[in-house]
XYZ file of C-alpha atoms in Angstrom:
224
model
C 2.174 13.995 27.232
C 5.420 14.439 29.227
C 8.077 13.192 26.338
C 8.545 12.110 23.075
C 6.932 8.715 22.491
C 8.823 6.568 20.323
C 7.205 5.025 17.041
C 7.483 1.594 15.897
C 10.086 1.315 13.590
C 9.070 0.303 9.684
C 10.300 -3.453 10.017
C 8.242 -3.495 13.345
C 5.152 -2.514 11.686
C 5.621 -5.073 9.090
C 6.189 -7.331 11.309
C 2.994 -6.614 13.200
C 1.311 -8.533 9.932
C 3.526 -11.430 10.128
C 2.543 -12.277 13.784
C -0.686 -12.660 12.916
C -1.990 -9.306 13.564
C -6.113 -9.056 13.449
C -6.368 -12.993 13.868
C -9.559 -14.352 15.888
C -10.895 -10.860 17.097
C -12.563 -8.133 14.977
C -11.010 -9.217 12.038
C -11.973 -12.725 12.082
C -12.490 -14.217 8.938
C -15.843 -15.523 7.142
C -15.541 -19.128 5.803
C -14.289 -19.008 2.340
C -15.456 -22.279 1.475
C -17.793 -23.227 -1.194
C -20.675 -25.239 -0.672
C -20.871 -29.275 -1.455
C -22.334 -28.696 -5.246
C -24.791 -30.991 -6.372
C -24.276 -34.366 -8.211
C -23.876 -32.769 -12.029
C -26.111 -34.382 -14.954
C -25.386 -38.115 -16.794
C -22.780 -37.910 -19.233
C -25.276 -38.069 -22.053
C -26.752 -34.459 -21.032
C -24.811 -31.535 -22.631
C -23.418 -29.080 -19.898
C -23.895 -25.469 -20.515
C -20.680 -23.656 -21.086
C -20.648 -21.006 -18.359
C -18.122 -18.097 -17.820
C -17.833 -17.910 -13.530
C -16.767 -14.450 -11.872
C -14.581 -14.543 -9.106
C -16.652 -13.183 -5.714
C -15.128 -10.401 -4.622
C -13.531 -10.458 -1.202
C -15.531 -10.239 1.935
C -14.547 -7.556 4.461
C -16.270 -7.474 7.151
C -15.649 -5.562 10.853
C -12.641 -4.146 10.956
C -11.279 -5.596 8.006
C -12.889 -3.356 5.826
C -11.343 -0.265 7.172
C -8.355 -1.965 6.943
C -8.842 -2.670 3.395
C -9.406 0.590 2.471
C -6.239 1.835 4.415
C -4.234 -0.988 1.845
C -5.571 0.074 -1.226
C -5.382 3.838 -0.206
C -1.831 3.401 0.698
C -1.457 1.179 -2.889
C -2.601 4.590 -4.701
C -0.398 6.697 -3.217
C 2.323 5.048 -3.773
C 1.277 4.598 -7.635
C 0.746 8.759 -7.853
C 4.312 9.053 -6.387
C 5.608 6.832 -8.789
C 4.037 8.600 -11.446
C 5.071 12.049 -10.340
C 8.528 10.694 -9.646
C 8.462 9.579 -14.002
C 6.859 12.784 -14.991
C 9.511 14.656 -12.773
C 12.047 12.484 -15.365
C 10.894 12.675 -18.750
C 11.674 16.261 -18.999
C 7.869 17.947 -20.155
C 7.919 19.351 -16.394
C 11.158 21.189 -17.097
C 14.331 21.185 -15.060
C 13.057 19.370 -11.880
C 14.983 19.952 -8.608
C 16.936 16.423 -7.076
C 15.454 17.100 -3.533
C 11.822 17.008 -5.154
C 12.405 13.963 -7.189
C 14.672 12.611 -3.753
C 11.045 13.422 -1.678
C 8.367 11.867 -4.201
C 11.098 8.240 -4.328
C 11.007 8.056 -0.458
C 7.425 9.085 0.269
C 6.659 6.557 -2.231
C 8.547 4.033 -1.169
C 7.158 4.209 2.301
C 3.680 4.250 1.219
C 4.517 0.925 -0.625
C 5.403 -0.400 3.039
C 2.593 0.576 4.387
C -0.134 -1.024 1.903
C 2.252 -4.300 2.320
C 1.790 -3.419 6.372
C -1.682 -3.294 6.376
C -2.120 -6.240 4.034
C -0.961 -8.172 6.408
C -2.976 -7.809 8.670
C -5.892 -8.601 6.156
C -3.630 -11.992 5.208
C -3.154 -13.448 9.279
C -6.552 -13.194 9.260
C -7.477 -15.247 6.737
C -8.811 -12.743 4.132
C -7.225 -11.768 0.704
C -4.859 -9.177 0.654
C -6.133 -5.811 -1.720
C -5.108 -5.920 -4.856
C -4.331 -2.910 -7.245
C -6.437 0.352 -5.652
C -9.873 -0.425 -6.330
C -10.863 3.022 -4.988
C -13.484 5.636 -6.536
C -11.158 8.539 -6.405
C -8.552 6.790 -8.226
C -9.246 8.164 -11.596
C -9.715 11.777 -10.626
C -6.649 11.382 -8.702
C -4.789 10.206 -11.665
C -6.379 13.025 -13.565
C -4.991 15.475 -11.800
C -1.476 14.139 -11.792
C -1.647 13.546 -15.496
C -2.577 17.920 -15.363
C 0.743 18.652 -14.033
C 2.798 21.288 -16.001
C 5.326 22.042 -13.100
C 7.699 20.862 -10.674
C 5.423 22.512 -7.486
C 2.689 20.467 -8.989
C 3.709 17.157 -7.931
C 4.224 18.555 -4.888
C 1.008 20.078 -4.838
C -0.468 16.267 -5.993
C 1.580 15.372 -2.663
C 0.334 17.557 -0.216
C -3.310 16.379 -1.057
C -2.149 12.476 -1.042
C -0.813 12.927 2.320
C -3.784 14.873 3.772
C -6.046 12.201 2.679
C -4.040 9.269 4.120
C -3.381 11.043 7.125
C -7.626 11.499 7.349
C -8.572 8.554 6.335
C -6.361 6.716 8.651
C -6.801 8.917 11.931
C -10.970 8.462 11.231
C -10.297 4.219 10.757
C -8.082 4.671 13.721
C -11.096 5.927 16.063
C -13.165 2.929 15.266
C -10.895 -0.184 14.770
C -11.692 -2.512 17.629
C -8.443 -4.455 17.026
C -5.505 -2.287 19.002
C -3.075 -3.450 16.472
C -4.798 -1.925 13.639
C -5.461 0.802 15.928
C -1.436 0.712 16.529
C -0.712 0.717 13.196
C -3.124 3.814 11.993
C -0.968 5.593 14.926
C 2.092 4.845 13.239
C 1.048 5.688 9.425
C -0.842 8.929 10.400
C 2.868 10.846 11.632
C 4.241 9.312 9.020
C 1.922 11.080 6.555
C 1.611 14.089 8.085
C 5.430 14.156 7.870
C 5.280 13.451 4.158
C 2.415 16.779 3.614
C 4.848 19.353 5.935
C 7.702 18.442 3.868
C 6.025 18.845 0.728
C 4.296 22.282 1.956
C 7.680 23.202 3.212
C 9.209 22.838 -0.744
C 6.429 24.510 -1.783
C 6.786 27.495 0.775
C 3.507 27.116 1.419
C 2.369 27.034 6.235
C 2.407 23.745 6.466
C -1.328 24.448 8.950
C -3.125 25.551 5.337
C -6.612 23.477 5.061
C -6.654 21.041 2.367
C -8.877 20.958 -0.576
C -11.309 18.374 -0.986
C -8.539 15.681 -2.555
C -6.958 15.955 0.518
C -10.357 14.841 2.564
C -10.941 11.341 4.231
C -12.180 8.974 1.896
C -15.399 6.819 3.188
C -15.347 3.132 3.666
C -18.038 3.911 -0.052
C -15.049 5.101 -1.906
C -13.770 1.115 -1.461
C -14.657 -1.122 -4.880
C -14.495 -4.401 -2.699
């Protein structure tokens, strides 16, 4: 390319959502509606108490990539607030204000972009992900709850943003729906911003291969 190419600004993607991003196209919905039940039993028959589950949502298409981008998003935002309290309570040491300053914003934008893709999930009629129902969660959290220094929570970082940034670049190569396609392009510069900075602090090349907790994680890893 010739020039820079300017990137939606952060209300912009969030507003993608609110225009109804993902409506009728690949992301169209599946009817949510419950079949007509069946005339129940005369009063003088005892009902069976019974204890229903609540179905789990339906992603289909698109959605489910876009599911999995929410709920990865969700998680890293979680890990950065936990590394931004363990970088507070003092058992890490004396933690440097431009770490704690990197883990509040990275988090913070990580937040917007789970609420981003959420919305695309919600114009179309689905449920938005709740919580990170993810595989990798609790090895993830494992290896947060490990840290004994300041340069690992920025170590925890680096691998949250090379994950994101994979998972969302492979999503991005098969959405059918441009806007979720749009908004993958927009969260993938974003995290790969996030991992230099972090590798910069660390004075680690910011080019080093990640380990594998900073791989893509598979449509599999979702618990929906």
């Amino acid at each position: 390319m010739t020039g820079p190419v300017s990137r939606p600004s952060r209300r912009l993607v969030l507003g993608w959502g609110a225009a109804g991003l993902l409506g009728a196209g690949a992301l169209a919905a599946c009817s949510d509606s419950a079949p007509t039940a069946p005339a129940g039993p005369s009063s003088s028959t005892p009902v069976p108490s019974t204890s229903a589950t609540p179905a789990r949502p339906d992603y289909v298409g698109d959605q489910r990539g876009v599911a999995l981008c929410a709920a990865l998003s969700a998680l890293a935002a979680s890990l950065y607030s936990g590394a931004v309290v363990a970088a507070g309570d003092g058992r890490l040491g004396q933690v440097p204000g431009v770490v704690t300053a990197f883990l509040s914003g990275a988090g913070a934008q990580h937040t917007e972009h789970a609420a981003a893709w959420n919305a695309l999930l919600t114009a179309a009629g689905r449920p938005a992900v709740s919580g990170t129902p993810l595989s990798v969660e609790t090895e993830r959290r494992a290896t947060l709850g490990r840290a004994a220094a300041p340069t690992d929570l920025l170590s925890v970082a680096v691998d949250v943003e090379a994950s994101v940034g994979a998972t969302v670049l492979a999503r991005a190569g098969e959405f059918t729906d441009a806007r979720a396609a749009a908004l993958a392009a927009t969260v993938a510069p974003v995290a790969a911003m996030h991992g230099a900075t972090a590798a910069f602090l660390l004075g680690r090349p910011t080019g080093v291969t990640p380990g594998p907790a900073g791989a893509a994680v598979g449509l599999d890893a979702l618990l929906l």
